[in-house]
Each structure stands twice: as structure tokens, then as C-alpha cells.
Amino acid sequence: MNAPIGIFDSGYGGLTILEKIRKRLPEYDYVYLGDNARTPYGNRSFEIVYEFTLQAVKWLFKQNCPLIIIACNTASAKALRTIQQKDLPQLDPQRRVLGVIRPTVENIGQITHTRHIGILGTSGTVSSGSYPIEIKKLYPDFIVESEACPMWVPLVENNEYDKPGADYFVQQHINNILAKDPLIDTIVPACTHYPLLKKKIYAFLPKSIKLVSQGKLVAKSLENYLHRHPEMETRCSKNAACRFYTTESELKFATMASLFFKEKKVVAERINIEDAK
Ligand code: DGL
């Protein structure tokens, strides 16, 4: 039986992470799950994000995934720790659930010179304080400012991300975060949707400021993780296969997925994860 690596996101955004992971680690099998019926997670409470994410984890375990990457920043911020500490020991202590915050943070130290970091994310990610907390653990002297960009996900979801109307919202939040700390030299677009806004973000960002590619960092960390954990690496099957599942319409997923996932035509299957035990 195949043992794919599970990639979970609240919707399409995690495809930007999957794309980079598959580019770096093409030999493995992957199962992508987007909870499109209940997206966005960005403004939902801790309890609900945890409940939905746990359902996704249980469903992916049923697909025989030995390892799951929670590609959604909001779910990584609000649900991952509880799942790792409380649920995983009961569900299956031999499997692993990892997120995107730690891999992103781990690599920041090699990118910044000023040690002043800006985090752009959903309201949920920003209000959780997860990024500043994780950054301070590794780099206690770093200064971190955060800015919630609640309009950015809807701009992408509604295919307005490259239209002139998006400029106002992108510029507003870039200006806000740089006003909070003019010494910022590294910005983390801490949301899986934001890579689609990359061109606009760069247009309003001074040339000296670097924009982190979260997908690339997560892919690099995953490669490193598999290298350090041969017991997990050997459990992951390697047929270079990739399957896509959504909790919403299959057709809608296939159409929208092409925006996020340039690799090939995506064929998805609609599933229900609410009763995953
Ligand atoms: N995938 C989410 C994230 O990375 C953004 C979309 C949402 O709000 O659900 O934070």
C-alpha cells in the first residue's frame, strides 16, 4: 500500500507549498487535502481551527500518510501544537504532523542582516503570536513586527490578485509594517495565498527588503527532516504520484488550482472529512 506524504491546507493556498516540495522531492508520493468548503480559516476561533485541522489529520491518516505537513499558517499557528502534544500520542505515536512556522523561522537567521523581521499573515496567524514566539526562541535578540492583511486572501480567492484594485490593499499593509519598524530587512509572507501577490508586494517594497519564499524553506526543511529521520523516510512510498482531494466542488478545485499549482492539470476528488474517526 502507498504511504504518501499528506499536505493539508484550508483551501488552495497549500498548493504553493506542495509545488515547491514536489520540485525538491519529486520521488515521493503526495496526497493534497484542501478544506475548501470551510475556507477561510484565517478569522476563525482557535477551537474551530483545531477541530477542522484534527479532522483533516485523521482523514489523511486514513489515507495511510505516515507524515503530514500542515501547509496552512493559520492551522499551524492555532492547531498544530495541540495535535502534536495531545492527539498524536493517542492516534498513532509512530506518525508525524509538522507545520510551516518552524521551518520558516529556522531559516530566517541566514536571511536577515538587520535582525528586524516583518510578518504578514491572516488575522488568526497574527493574533496567535506564533511567529514572534518561535522567532524569539531561536533568536532572542530579533525584533519582530506583525501585520494582519485580512483582504489579501479574498483578493486571491476572487481572482483579483493581479488587478489594479489589489494595489491599494497591498500598499497599505506594506506601508503599515514598514512604519512599525523601518529597520525591517526581511518580510515573511506567512500565508499560503500570498505567493500569488508576490509581484504586487515587490512593487511596493523597497529593493533592499527581502521577501521570504515560504514554500522553498518548507521544502528544504522537509528534505532535511527526512534525511535526519531514516525511519520515517523509508516509510514514505516513492512512485512520484500525487492525488488531490477537496471538501468542495471538484470542478471548482480543478479550475482554481491552476492559479496556485503551475505543474500540471489537477484532477481532484470531493470528500467529506467531518466524520473521519
Ligand atoms: N491557508 C491560510 C494560511 O496560510 C490562508 C487562507 C485561510 O484563511 O484559510 O494562513
XYZ file of C-alpha atoms and ligand atoms in Angstrom:
287
model
C 0.000 0.000 0.000
C 1.200 3.507 -0.827
C 2.281 5.680 2.077
C 2.078 9.234 0.736
C 3.132 12.422 2.487
C -0.044 14.325 3.363
C -0.230 18.046 2.664
C -3.124 19.902 4.262
C -4.405 23.423 3.761
C -7.656 25.256 4.431
C -8.004 25.609 0.657
C -5.886 26.110 -2.435
C -3.007 28.022 -0.877
C -1.111 24.937 0.276
C -0.614 24.080 -3.389
C 2.068 26.799 -3.412
C 3.882 24.784 -0.725
C 3.241 21.429 -2.421
C 4.659 22.786 -5.669
C 7.975 23.660 -4.046
C 8.067 20.376 -2.088
C 7.476 18.321 -5.231
C 10.128 20.269 -7.083
C 12.694 19.472 -4.393
C 11.483 15.970 -3.522
C 9.797 14.613 -6.678
C 10.269 10.924 -5.911
C 7.773 10.749 -3.024
C 4.002 10.194 -3.200
C 1.752 13.013 -2.015
C -1.875 13.455 -1.047
C -3.152 17.025 -1.001
C -6.251 17.898 1.001
C -7.925 21.296 0.749
C -10.813 22.058 3.103
C -12.295 24.400 0.513
C -15.850 24.018 1.808
C -14.858 25.673 5.089
C -12.113 28.046 3.980
C -11.029 30.655 5.023
C -9.666 29.629 8.411
C -7.937 32.999 8.846
C -10.614 34.614 11.002
C -11.937 31.528 12.786
C -11.503 30.806 16.508
C -8.827 28.535 17.989
C -11.449 25.873 18.791
C -12.810 25.702 15.255
C -9.409 25.752 13.501
C -8.263 22.974 15.844
C -11.430 20.919 15.270
C -11.230 21.219 11.464
C -7.476 20.559 11.351
C -7.804 17.467 13.544
C -10.475 16.115 11.192
C -8.088 16.650 8.282
C -5.247 14.905 10.108
C -7.466 11.897 10.897
C -8.602 11.723 7.281
C -5.034 11.861 5.982
C -4.002 9.144 8.438
C -6.781 7.018 6.913
C -5.049 7.529 3.552
C -2.029 5.845 5.136
C 0.096 9.011 5.398
C 2.984 8.401 7.824
C 3.824 12.109 7.719
C 1.590 15.171 7.354
C 2.602 18.737 6.632
C 0.077 21.298 7.812
C 0.797 23.763 4.998
C -1.698 26.332 6.313
C -0.094 29.001 8.501
C -3.326 29.635 10.383
C -3.751 25.934 11.197
C -0.044 25.633 12.053
C -0.435 28.594 14.420
C -3.676 27.564 16.069
C -3.896 23.767 15.981
C -0.538 22.096 15.388
C 0.862 22.164 18.904
C -2.289 20.658 20.455
C -2.425 17.964 17.798
C 1.257 17.100 18.294
C 1.049 17.051 22.083
C -2.472 15.838 22.839
C -3.830 13.921 19.859
C -0.867 12.296 18.132
C 0.166 10.104 21.095
C -3.343 8.607 21.065
C -3.893 8.493 17.309
C -0.536 6.976 16.355
C 2.740 7.930 18.047
C 4.719 6.491 15.101
C 3.378 9.081 12.682
C 4.315 12.752 12.481
C 2.463 16.009 11.901
C 4.632 19.020 11.064
C 3.786 22.633 10.275
C 5.209 25.530 8.280
C 6.108 28.029 11.001
C 9.137 26.296 12.475
C 10.770 25.552 9.066
C 10.257 29.157 8.016
C 11.650 30.568 11.247
C 14.640 28.213 11.279
C 15.917 29.706 8.050
C 15.306 33.380 8.793
C 18.597 33.777 10.669
C 20.535 33.228 7.435
C 18.496 35.791 5.522
C 18.322 38.907 7.696
C 21.214 41.294 8.314
C 19.444 43.885 10.471
C 17.721 41.203 12.618
C 14.445 43.083 12.189
C 11.700 40.872 10.733
C 8.230 41.664 9.414
C 5.434 39.083 9.439
C 2.419 39.447 7.148
C -0.411 36.984 7.761
C -4.083 36.361 8.350
C -5.731 37.850 11.440
C -5.609 34.393 13.035
C -1.900 33.854 12.444
C -1.006 37.342 13.643
C -3.234 37.269 16.741
C -1.827 33.861 17.760
C 1.626 35.470 18.143
C 3.140 32.188 16.920
C 5.762 33.719 14.628
C 7.222 36.180 17.178
C 7.191 33.406 19.819
C 9.022 30.920 17.580
C 11.485 33.541 16.309
C 12.346 34.658 19.863
C 13.006 31.031 20.858
C 15.720 30.709 18.215
C 16.888 34.324 18.006
C 16.149 36.145 21.289
C 17.612 39.431 20.026
C 15.498 39.669 16.857
C 12.870 42.392 16.629
C 9.607 41.156 15.102
C 6.641 43.217 13.921
C 3.446 41.686 12.522
C 0.658 42.971 10.327
C -2.665 41.261 9.606
C -3.753 41.574 5.979
C -7.379 40.381 6.088
C -8.170 41.432 2.500
C -5.325 39.575 0.819
C -6.837 36.062 0.892
C -10.183 37.284 -0.545
C -8.280 39.138 -3.299
C -6.619 35.881 -4.311
C -9.725 33.711 -3.862
C -11.698 36.090 -6.072
C -9.019 36.213 -8.746
C -8.381 39.919 -8.149
C -4.782 39.468 -7.034
C -3.217 40.800 -10.231
C -5.803 43.532 -10.905
C -5.189 47.235 -10.206
C -7.737 47.177 -7.357
C -5.398 44.960 -5.343
C -2.746 47.689 -5.269
C -4.458 49.694 -2.551
C -4.639 46.794 -0.092
C -1.129 45.564 -0.790
C 0.467 49.002 -0.494
C -1.497 49.793 2.678
C -0.152 46.792 4.584
C 3.393 47.117 3.268
C 3.423 50.754 4.374
C 1.940 49.826 7.754
C 4.541 47.195 8.582
C 7.466 49.340 7.463
C 6.100 52.226 9.530
C 6.083 49.941 12.582
C 9.809 49.261 12.108
C 11.851 50.950 9.357
C 14.808 48.605 10.078
C 12.956 45.543 8.783
C 15.025 43.903 6.021
C 13.187 40.558 5.782
C 9.465 40.024 5.325
C 7.727 36.680 5.743
C 4.543 36.346 3.680
C 3.154 33.969 6.313
C 0.113 32.769 4.423
C -0.080 30.207 1.653
C -2.094 32.563 -0.575
C 0.428 35.370 -0.583
C 2.862 33.956 -3.193
C 0.244 34.934 -5.766
C 0.560 38.546 -4.617
C 4.346 38.431 -4.889
C 4.607 40.760 -7.890
C 2.439 43.396 -6.209
C 4.248 43.056 -2.888
C 7.612 43.566 -4.626
C 6.235 46.591 -6.442
C 5.647 48.392 -3.129
C 8.634 47.029 -1.239
C 11.963 48.906 -1.161
C 14.574 46.927 -3.132
C 16.709 46.372 -0.024
C 13.995 44.264 1.672
C 13.863 40.524 1.079
C 10.650 38.578 0.718
C 10.952 35.032 2.019
C 9.732 32.128 -0.149
C 7.979 30.018 2.430
C 7.439 27.085 0.051
C 11.147 26.806 -0.678
C 12.046 26.935 3.026
C 9.455 24.297 3.940
C 10.704 22.039 1.119
C 14.308 22.464 2.273
C 13.379 21.657 5.879
C 11.358 18.614 4.831
C 14.320 17.253 2.891
C 16.478 17.832 5.929
C 13.897 16.196 8.224
C 13.697 13.070 6.035
C 17.471 12.898 5.979
C 17.647 13.084 9.771
C 14.826 10.554 10.228
C 15.568 7.488 8.077
C 12.903 5.522 9.975
C 10.313 7.935 8.565
C 11.964 8.326 5.174
C 11.820 4.589 4.472
C 8.128 4.513 5.368
C 7.223 7.111 2.703
C 6.425 5.473 -0.629
C 8.184 6.672 -3.766
C 6.232 6.429 -7.024
C 6.181 10.184 -7.755
C 2.363 10.109 -7.545
C 0.176 12.970 -6.351
C -3.552 12.885 -5.551
C -5.794 15.848 -4.767
C -8.848 15.938 -2.520
C -11.204 18.771 -1.696
C -14.212 19.187 0.576
C -15.835 21.454 -2.068
C -16.664 21.054 -5.751
C -14.143 19.032 -7.770
C -14.615 21.248 -10.794
C -14.049 24.450 -8.847
C -10.916 22.972 -7.315
C -9.514 21.971 -10.708
C -10.122 25.468 -12.130
C -8.718 27.417 -9.188
C -5.836 25.016 -8.609
C -4.218 26.060 -11.878
C -3.587 29.516 -10.343
C -1.672 28.038 -7.417
C -0.090 24.972 -8.940
C 1.629 25.502 -12.250
C 2.944 21.970 -12.621
C 0.111 20.247 -14.463
C -3.635 19.852 -14.790
C -5.139 18.992 -11.419
C -7.897 16.402 -11.085
C -9.460 16.370 -7.633
C -11.933 14.193 -5.806
C -14.536 15.606 -3.454
C -14.597 14.045 0.002
C -16.170 14.565 3.421
C -13.766 14.780 6.348
C -16.229 15.672 9.066
C -16.821 12.091 10.173
C -13.163 10.990 9.989
C -12.541 8.938 13.147
N -4.112 28.914 4.163
C -4.273 30.023 5.070
C -2.921 30.409 5.692
O -1.853 30.019 5.244
C -4.903 31.214 4.407
C -6.329 31.023 3.992
C -7.303 30.950 5.126
O -7.557 31.978 5.771
O -7.832 29.880 5.324
O -2.913 31.101 6.684
